[in-house]
Tab-separated table of C-alpha atoms and ligand atoms in Angstrom:
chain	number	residue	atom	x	y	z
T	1	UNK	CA	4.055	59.476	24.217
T	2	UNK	CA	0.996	57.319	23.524
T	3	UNK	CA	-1.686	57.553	25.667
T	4	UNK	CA	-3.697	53.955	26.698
T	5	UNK	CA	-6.248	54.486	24.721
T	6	UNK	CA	-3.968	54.171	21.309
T	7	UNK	CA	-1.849	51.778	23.397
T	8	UNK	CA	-4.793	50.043	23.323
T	9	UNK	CA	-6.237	50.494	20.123
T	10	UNK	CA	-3.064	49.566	18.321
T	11	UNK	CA	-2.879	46.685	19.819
T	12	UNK	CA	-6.371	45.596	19.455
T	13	UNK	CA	-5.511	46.199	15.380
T	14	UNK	CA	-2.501	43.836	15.860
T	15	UNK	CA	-4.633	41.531	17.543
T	16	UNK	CA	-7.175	41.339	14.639
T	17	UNK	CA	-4.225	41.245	11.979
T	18	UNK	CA	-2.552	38.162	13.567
T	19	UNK	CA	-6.040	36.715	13.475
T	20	UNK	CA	-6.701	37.717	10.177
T	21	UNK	CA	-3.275	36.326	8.577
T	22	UNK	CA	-3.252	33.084	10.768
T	23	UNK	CA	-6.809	32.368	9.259
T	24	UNK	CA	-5.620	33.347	5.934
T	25	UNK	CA	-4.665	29.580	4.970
T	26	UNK	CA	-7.902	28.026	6.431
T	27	UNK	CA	-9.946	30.731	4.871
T	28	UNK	CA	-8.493	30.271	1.280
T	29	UNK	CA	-8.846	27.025	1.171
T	30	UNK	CA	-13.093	27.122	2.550
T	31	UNK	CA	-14.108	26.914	-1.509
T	32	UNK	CA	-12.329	23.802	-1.784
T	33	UNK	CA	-14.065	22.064	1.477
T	34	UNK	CA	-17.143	22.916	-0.626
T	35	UNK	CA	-16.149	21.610	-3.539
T	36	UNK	CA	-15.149	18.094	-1.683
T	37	UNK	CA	-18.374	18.270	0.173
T	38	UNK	CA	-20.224	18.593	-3.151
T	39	UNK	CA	-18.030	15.194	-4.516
T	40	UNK	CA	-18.821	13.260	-1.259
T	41	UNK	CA	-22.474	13.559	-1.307
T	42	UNK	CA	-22.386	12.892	-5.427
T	43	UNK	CA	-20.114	9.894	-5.319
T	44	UNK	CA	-20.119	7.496	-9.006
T	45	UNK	CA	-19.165	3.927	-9.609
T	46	UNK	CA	-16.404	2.802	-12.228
T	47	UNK	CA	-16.975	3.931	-15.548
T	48	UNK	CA	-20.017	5.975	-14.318
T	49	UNK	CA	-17.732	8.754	-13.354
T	50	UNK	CA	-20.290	11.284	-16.428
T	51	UNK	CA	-21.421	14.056	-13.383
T	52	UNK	CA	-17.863	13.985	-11.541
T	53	UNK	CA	-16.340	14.247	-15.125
T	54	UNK	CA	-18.712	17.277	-16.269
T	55	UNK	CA	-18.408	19.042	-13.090
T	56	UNK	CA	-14.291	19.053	-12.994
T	57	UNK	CA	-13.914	19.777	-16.493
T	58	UNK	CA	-15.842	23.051	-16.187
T	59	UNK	CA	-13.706	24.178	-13.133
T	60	UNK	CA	-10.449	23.425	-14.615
T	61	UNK	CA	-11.886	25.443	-17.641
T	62	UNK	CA	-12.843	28.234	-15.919
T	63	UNK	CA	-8.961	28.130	-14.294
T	64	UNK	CA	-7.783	28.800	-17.840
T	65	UNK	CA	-6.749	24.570	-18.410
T	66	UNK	CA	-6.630	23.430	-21.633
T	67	UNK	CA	-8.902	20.498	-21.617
T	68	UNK	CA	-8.586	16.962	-23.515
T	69	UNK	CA	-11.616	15.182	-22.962
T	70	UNK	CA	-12.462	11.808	-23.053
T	71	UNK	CA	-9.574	9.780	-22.507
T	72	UNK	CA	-10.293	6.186	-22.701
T	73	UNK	CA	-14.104	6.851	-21.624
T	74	UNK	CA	-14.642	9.111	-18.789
T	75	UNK	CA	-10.731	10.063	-18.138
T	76	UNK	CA	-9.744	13.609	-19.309
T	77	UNK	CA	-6.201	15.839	-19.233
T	78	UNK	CA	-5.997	19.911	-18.103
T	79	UNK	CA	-2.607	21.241	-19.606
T	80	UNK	CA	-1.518	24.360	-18.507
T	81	UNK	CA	2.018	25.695	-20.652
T	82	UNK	CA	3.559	28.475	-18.830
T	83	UNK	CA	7.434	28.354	-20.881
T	84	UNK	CA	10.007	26.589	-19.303
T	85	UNK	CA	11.331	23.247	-20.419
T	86	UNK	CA	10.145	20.865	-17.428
T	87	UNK	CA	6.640	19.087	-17.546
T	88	UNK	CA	5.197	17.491	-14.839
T	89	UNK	CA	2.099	14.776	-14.958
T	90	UNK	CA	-0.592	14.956	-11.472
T	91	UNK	CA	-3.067	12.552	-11.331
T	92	UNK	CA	-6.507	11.850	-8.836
T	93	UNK	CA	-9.210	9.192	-9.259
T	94	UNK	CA	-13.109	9.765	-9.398
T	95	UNK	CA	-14.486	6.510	-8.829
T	96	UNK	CA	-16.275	5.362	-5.648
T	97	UNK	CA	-17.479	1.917	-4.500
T	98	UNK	CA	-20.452	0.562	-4.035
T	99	UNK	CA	-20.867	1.270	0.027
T	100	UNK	CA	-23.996	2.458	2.097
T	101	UNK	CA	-22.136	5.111	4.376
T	102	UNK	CA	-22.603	5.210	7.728
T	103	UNK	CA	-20.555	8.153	8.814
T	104	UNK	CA	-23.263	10.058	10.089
T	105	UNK	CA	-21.716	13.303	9.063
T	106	UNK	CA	-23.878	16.249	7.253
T	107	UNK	CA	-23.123	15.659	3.944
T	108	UNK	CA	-23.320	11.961	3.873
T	109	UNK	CA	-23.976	10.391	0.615
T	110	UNK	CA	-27.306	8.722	-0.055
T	111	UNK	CA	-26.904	8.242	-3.803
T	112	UNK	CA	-27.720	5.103	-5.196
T	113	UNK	CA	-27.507	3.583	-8.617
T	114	UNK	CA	-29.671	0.681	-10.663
T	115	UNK	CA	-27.582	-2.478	-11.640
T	116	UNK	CA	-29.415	-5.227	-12.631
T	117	UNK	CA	-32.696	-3.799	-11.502
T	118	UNK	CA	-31.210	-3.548	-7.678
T	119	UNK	CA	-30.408	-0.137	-6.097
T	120	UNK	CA	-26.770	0.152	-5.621
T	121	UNK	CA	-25.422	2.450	-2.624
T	122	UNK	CA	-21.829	4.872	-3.659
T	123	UNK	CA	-19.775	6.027	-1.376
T	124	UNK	CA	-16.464	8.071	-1.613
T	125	UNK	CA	-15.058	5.059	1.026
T	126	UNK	CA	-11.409	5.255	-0.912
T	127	UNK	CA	-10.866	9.023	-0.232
T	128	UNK	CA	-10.925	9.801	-4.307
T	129	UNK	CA	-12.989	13.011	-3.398
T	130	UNK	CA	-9.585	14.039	-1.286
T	131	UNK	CA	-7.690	13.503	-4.238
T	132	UNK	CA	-9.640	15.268	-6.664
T	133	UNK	CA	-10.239	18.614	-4.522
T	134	UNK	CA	-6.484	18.447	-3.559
T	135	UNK	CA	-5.728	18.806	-7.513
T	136	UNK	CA	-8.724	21.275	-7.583
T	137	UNK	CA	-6.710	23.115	-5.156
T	138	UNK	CA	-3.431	22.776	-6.823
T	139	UNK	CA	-4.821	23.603	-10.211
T	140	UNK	CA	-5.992	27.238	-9.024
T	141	UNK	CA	-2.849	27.883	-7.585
T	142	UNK	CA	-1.298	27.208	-10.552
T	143	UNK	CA	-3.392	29.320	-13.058
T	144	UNK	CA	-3.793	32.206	-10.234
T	145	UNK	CA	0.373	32.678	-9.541
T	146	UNK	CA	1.523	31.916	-13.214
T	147	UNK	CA	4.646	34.298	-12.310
T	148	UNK	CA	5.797	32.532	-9.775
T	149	UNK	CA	6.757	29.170	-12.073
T	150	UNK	CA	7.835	28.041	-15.549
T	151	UNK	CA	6.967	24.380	-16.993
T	152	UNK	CA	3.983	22.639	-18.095
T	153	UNK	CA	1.768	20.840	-15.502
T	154	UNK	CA	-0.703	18.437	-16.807
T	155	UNK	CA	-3.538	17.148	-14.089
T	156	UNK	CA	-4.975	13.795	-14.937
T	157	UNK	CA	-8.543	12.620	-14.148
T	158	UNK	CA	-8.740	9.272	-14.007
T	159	UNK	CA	-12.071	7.370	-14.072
T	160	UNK	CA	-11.865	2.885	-12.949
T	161	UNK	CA	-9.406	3.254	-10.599
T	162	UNK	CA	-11.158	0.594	-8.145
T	163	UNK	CA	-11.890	-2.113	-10.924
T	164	UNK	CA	-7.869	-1.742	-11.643
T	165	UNK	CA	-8.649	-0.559	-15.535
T	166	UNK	CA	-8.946	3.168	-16.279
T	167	UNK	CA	-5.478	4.128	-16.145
T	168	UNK	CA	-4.781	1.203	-18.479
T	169	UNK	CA	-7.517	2.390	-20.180
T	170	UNK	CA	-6.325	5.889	-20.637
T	171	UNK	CA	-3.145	5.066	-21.435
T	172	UNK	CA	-4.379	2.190	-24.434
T	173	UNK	CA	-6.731	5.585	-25.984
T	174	UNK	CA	-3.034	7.333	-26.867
T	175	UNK	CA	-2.883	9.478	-23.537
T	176	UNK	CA	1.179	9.952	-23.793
T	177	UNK	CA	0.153	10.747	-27.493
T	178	UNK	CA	-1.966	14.064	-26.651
T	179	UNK	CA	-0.156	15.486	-23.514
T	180	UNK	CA	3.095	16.789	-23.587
T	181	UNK	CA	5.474	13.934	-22.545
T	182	UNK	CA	6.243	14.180	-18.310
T	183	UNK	CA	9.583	14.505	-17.231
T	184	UNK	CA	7.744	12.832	-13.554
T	185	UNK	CA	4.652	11.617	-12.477
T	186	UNK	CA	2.864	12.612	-9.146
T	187	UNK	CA	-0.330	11.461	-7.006
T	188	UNK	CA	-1.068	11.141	-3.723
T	189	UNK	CA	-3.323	8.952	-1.624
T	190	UNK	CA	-5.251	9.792	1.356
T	191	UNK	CA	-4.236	6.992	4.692
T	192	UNK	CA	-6.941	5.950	7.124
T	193	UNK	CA	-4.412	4.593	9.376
T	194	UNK	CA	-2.515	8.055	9.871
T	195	UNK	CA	-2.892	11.174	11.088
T	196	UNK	CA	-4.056	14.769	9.265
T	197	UNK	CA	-1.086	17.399	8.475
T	198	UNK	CA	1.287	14.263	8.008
T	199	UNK	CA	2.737	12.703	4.709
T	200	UNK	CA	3.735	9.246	4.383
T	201	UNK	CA	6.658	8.375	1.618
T	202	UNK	CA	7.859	5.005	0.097
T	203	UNK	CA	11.188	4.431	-1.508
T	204	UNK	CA	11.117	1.890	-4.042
T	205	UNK	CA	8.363	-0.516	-4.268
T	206	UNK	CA	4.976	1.239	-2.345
T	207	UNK	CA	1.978	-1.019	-3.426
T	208	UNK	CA	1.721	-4.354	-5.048
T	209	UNK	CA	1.730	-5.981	-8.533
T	210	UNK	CA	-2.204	-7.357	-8.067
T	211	UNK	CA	-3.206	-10.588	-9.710
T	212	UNK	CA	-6.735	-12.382	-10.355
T	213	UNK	CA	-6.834	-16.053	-11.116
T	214	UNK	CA	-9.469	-18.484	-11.632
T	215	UNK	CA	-8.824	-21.980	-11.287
T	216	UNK	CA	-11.517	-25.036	-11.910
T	217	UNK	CA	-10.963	-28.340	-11.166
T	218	UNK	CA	-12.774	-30.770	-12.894
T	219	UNK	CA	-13.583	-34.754	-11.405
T	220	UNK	CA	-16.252	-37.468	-11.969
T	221	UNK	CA	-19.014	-37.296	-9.354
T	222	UNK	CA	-20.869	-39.691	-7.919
T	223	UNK	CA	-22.508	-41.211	-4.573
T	224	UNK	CA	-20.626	-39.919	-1.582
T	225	UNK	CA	-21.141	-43.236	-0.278
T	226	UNK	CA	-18.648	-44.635	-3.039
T	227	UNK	CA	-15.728	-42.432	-3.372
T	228	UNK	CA	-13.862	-45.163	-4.892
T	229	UNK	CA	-15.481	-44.888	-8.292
T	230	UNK	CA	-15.485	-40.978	-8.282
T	231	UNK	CA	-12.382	-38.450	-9.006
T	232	UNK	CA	-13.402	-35.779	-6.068
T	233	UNK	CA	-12.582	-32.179	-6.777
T	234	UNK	CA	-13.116	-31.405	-3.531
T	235	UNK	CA	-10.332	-33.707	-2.046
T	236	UNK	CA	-8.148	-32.214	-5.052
T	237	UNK	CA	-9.186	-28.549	-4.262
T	238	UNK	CA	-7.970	-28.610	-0.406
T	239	UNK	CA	-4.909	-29.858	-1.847
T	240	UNK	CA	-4.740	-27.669	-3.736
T	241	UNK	CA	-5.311	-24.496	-1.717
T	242	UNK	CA	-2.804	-25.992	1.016
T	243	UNK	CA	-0.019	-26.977	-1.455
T	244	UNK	CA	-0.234	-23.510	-2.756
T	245	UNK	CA	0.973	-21.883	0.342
T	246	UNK	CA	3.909	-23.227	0.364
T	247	UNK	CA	4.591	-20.745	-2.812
T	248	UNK	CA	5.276	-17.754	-0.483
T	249	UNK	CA	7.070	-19.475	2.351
T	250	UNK	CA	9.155	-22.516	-0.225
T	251	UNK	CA	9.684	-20.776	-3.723
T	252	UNK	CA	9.676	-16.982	-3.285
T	253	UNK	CA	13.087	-15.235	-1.337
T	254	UNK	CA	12.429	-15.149	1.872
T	255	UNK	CA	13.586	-11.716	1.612
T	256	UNK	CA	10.855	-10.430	-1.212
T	257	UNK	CA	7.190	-10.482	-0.144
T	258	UNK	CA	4.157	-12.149	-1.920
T	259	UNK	CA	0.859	-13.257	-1.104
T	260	UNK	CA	-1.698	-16.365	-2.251
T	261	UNK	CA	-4.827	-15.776	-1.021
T	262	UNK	CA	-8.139	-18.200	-1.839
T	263	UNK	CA	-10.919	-16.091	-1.415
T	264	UNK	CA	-13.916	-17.948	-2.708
T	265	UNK	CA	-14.293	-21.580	-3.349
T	266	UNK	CA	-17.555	-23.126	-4.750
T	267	UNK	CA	-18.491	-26.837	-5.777
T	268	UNK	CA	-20.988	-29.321	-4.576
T	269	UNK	CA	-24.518	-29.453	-3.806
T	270	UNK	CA	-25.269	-31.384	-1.030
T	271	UNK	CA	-23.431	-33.689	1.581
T	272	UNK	CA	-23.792	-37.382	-0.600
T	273	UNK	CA	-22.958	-36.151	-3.563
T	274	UNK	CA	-19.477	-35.959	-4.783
T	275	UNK	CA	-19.661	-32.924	-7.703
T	276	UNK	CA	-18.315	-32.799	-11.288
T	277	UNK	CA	-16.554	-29.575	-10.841
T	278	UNK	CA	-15.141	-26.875	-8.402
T	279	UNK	CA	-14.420	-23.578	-8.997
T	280	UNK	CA	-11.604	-21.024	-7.062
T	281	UNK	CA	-10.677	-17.666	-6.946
T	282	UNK	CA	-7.216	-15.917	-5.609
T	283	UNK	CA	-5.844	-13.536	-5.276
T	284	UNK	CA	-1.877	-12.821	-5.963
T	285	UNK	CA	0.029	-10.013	-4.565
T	286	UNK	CA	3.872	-9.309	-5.542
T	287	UNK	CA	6.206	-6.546	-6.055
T	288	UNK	CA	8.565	-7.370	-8.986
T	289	UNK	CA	7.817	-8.896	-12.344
T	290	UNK	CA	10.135	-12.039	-11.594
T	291	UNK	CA	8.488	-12.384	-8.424
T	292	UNK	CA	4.781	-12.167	-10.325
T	293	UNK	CA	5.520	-14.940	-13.239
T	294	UNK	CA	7.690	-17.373	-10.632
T	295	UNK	CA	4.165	-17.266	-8.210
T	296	UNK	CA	1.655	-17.731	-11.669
T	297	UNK	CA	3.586	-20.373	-12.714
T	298	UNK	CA	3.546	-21.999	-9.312
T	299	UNK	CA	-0.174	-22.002	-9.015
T	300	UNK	CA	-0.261	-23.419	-13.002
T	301	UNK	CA	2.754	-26.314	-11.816
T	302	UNK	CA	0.754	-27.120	-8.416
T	303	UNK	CA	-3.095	-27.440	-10.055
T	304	UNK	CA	-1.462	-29.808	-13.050
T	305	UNK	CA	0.210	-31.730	-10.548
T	306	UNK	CA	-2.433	-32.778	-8.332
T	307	UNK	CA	-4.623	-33.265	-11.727
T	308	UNK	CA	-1.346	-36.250	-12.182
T	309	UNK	CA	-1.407	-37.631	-8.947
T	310	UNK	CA	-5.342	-38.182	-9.074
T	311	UNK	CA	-4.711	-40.137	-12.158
T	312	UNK	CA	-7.381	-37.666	-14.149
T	313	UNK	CA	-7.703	-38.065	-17.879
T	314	UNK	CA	-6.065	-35.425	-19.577
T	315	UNK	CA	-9.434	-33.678	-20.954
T	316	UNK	CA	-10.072	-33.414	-17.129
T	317	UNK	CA	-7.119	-31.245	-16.109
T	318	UNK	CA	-7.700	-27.950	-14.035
T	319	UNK	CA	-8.285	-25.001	-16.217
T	320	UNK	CA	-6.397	-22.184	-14.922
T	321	UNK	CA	-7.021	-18.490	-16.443
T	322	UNK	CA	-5.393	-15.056	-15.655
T	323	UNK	CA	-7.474	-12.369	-15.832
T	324	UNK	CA	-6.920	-9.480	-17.600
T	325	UNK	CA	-7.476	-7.391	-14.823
T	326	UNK	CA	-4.044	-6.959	-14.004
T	327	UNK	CA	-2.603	-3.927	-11.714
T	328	UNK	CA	1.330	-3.455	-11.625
T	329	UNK	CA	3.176	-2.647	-8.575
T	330	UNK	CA	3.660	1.232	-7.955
T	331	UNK	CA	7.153	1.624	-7.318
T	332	UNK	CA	8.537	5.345	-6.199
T	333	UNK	CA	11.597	6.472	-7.814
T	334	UNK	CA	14.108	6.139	-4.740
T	335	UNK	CA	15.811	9.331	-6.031
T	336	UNK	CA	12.284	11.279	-6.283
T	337	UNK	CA	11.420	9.506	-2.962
T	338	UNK	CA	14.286	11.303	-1.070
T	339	UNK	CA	13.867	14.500	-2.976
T	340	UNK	CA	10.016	14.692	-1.878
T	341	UNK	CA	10.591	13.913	1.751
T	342	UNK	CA	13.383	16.644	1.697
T	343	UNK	CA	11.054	19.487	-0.043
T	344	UNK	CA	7.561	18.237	2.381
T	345	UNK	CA	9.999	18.328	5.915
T	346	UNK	CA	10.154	21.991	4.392
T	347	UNK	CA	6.773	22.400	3.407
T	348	UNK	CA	5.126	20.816	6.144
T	349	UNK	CA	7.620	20.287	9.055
T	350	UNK	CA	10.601	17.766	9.812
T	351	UNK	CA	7.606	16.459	12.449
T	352	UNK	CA	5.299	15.789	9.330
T	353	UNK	CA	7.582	13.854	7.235
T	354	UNK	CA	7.861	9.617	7.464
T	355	UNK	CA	9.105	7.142	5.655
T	356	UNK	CA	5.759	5.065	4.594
T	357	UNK	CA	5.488	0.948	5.089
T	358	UNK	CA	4.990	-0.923	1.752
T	359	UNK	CA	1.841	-2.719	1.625
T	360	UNK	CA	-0.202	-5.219	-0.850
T	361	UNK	CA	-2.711	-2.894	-1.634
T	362	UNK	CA	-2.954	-2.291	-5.261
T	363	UNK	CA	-3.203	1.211	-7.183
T	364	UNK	CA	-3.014	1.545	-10.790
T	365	UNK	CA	-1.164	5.242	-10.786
T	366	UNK	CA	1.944	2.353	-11.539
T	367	UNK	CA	0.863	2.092	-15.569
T	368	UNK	CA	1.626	6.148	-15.998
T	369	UNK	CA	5.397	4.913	-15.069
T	370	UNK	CA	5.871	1.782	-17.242
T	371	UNK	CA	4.946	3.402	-20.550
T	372	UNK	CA	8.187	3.947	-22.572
T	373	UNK	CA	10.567	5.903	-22.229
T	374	UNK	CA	10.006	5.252	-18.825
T	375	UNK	CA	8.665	7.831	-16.223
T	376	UNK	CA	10.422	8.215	-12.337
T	377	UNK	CA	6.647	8.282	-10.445
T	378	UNK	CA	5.732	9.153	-6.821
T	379	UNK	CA	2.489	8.089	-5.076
T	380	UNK	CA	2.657	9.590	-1.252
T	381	UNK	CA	-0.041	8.965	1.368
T	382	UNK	CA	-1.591	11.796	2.724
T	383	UNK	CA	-3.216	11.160	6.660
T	384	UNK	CA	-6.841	11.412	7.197
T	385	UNK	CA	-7.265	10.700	11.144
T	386	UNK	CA	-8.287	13.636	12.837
T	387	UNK	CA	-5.584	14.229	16.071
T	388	UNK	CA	-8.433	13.316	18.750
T	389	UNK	CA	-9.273	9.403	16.676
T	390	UNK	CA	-5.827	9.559	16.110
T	391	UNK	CA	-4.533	10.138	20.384
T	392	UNK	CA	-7.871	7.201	20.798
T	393	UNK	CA	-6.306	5.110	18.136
T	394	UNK	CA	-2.946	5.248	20.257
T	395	UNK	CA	-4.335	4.309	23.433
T	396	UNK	CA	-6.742	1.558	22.154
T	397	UNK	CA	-9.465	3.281	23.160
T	398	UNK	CA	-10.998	3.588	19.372
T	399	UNK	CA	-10.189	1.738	15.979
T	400	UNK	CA	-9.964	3.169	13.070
T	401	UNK	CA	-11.954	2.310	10.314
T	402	UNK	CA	-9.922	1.483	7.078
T	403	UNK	CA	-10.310	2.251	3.355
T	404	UNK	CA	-13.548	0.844	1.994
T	405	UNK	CA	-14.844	1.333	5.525
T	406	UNK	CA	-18.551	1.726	5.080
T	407	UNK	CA	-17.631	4.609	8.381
T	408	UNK	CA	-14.426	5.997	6.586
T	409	UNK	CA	-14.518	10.115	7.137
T	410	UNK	CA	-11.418	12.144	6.596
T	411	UNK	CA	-10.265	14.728	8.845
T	412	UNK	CA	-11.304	16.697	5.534
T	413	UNK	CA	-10.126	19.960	5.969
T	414	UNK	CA	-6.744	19.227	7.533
T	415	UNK	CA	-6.199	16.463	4.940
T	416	UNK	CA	-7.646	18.792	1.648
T	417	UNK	CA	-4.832	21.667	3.331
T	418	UNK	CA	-2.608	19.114	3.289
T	419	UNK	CA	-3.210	17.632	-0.051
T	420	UNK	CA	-2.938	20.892	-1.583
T	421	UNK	CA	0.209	22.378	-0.208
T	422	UNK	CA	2.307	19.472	-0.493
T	423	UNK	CA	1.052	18.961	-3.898
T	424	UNK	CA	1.770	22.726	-5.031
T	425	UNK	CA	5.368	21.984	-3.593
T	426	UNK	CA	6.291	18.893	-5.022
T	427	UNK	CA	5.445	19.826	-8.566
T	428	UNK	CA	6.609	23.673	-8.279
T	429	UNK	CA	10.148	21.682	-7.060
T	430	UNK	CA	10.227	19.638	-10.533
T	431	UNK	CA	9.448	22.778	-13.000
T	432	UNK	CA	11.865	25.421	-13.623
I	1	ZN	ZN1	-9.830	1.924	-3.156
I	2	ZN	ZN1	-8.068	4.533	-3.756
């Protein structure tokens, strides 16, 4: 017979145990919170990624990762070879953008940089500080429970991924060359449009092939008064930019998705004079290859056209150039797609799991696929809207500010547990 005193006591001890083991998750992960707290307030532009860099490399280090450093400039690899025959590639980003935050929250950053002689503000506005603590996270794990897998995992930090270069970059310094070849690649990306504790997942094409051309038309100014004896870029440049629209909705499939978007225009002076020159910029957005070239070759066919019909001497053609800054289109292995939502409605919850929408945006994380032999790749959206902005959101009571927001703020602890565990399960699901 107990008496109510150990009636009691016991359970006041079961009390404090369920508290103790339902913390348990929350509690493990406090270090990391710290560690993206210590990113977010020391946020670095493209290619200035030397603290974030430093300070990563010494805690994958001290997690027993081999480290290559300097991959295509600030980019590095941490390989960690536990037997097995199965290697999987993770990557996160460390670049921010040049943003004054105006969260509000504690650990706001305030850092600012010099470029030409002007203080630039950074902030972590793309979530990159998410994705690096969630393969800080991961990492440990890893190198802490070594007996619990077999394989090779191999984390990649990559620096540029705003400017659409570093993992081009990384790839062009011999990464596949140093690493042990991937049998998949992995990242994920933090969503400002969904909520914490959730995972969005794409089949097939995600995110955008992402385009950059300049075009220039060239004229012969004059008077304004006496358009007659002028050729007037202007008049051919709103030709232009309207004929061009008619790419998307005349020569693409009306079942494939594209976008032409003018985004700066800038010729003339003043309202008399008709200018020599005017200058464009677009933007192109497309999802296969085909798609890509049939839309480039548009906007080339359209410019010389209207050069013809404004009878313009052949020196004064438009000059058309693609930049170099080219992102491909991150498409999702539809097989590794299916597989992922299957092991993260374990993981996380049948409630937690969605099929994602594809969008325009552009990521780079789609040159670690294309190299060759090809590699099946997965990019999966993590949410970042706390349940209370989220319930707001729902009843139009609040909008949510978007990536590159200058008042972005994860729902960081939800999102970091998130990142990590669905990250530990994915790749632990691809080794042996
Ligand atoms: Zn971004
Ligand atoms: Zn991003």
């Amino acid at each position: 017979m107990i008496t109510f005193k150990r009636y009691l006591n016991r359970n006041v001890y079961y009390l404090f145990l369920i508290i103790y083991v339902v913390s348990l998750p929350l509690k493990s992960n406090e270090d990391f919170y710290e560690i993206y707290k210590y990113l977010h307030q020391n946020p670095e532009l493209s290619l200035q990624e030397f603290e974030t860099t430093k300070y990563l490399e010494d805690l994958l280090e001290e997690y027993g990762y081999e480290i290559i450093t300097n991959i295509g400039g600030n980019g590095f690899a941490a390989i960690l070879k536990n037997g097995g025959n199965k290697t999987v590639l993770f990557r996160a980003d460390m670049d921010a953008l040049p943003i004054k935050e105006e969260t509000g929250i504690s650990f706001e950053s305030i850092k600012t940089t010099k470029q030409n002689g002007m203080d630039v503000p950074i902030m972590h506005a793309c979530g990159h500080d998410i994705h690096m603590t969630s393969l800080i996270g991961t990492a440990k794990y890893f190198s802490k429970n070594k007996d619990s897998w077999k394989g090779t995992i191999v984390f990649i930090l990559q620096p540029a991924e705003e400017i659409g270069f570093g993992a081009r970059q990384m790839i062009n310094a011999g990464l596949f060359k140093q690493i042990p070849y991937p049998d998949i690649n992995l990242a994920l990306h933090v969503s400002a449009q969904t909520q914490s504790g959730t995972v969005h997942i794409t089949p097939g094409f995600a995110m955008a092939n992402v385009d950059s051309v300049d075009v220039t038309f060239y004229g012969e100014g004059g008077h304004g008064a006496y358009p007659h004896l002028t050729k007037d870029p202007i008049v051919m440049s709103s030709q232009f930019i309207t004929t061009v629209q008619t790419i998307i909705s005349r020569n693409l499939s009306p079942i494939n998705a594209g976008v032409v978007t003018v985004g700066s225009i800038h010729g003339g002076t003043k309202h008399n004079i008709i200018p020599n020159h005017v200058d464009l910029q677009i933007t192109v957005r497309s999802y296969s290859d085909e798609d890509r070239e049939l839309i480039i070759s548009r906007i080339k066919k359209i410019a010389e056209s209207i050069a013809i019909q404004n009878d313009l001497p052949k020196n004064l053609y438009p000059i058309i150039k693609l930049r170099d800054e080219y992102t491909p289109a991150v498409f999702n292995n539809p097989d590794l797609a299916i597989r992922a939502k299957e092991i993260l409605s374990i993981e996380l919850g049948k409630d937690k799991v969605f099929d994602g929408p594809q969008v325009m945006g552009g990521e780079d994380f789609g040159q670690f696929g294309r190299v060759e032999p090809k590699i099946p790749s997965l990019l999966f959206w993590i949410g970042a809207v706390s349940q209370k902005d989220y319930k707001e959101f729902l009843n139009n009571s609040k909008k949510l500010p978007s990536l590159h927001s200058s008042k972005f703020l994860p729902d960081y602890e939800k999102t970091i547990d998130t990142g990590i565990s669905s990250s530990i399960a994915l790749i632990k699901a691809h080794l042996n």
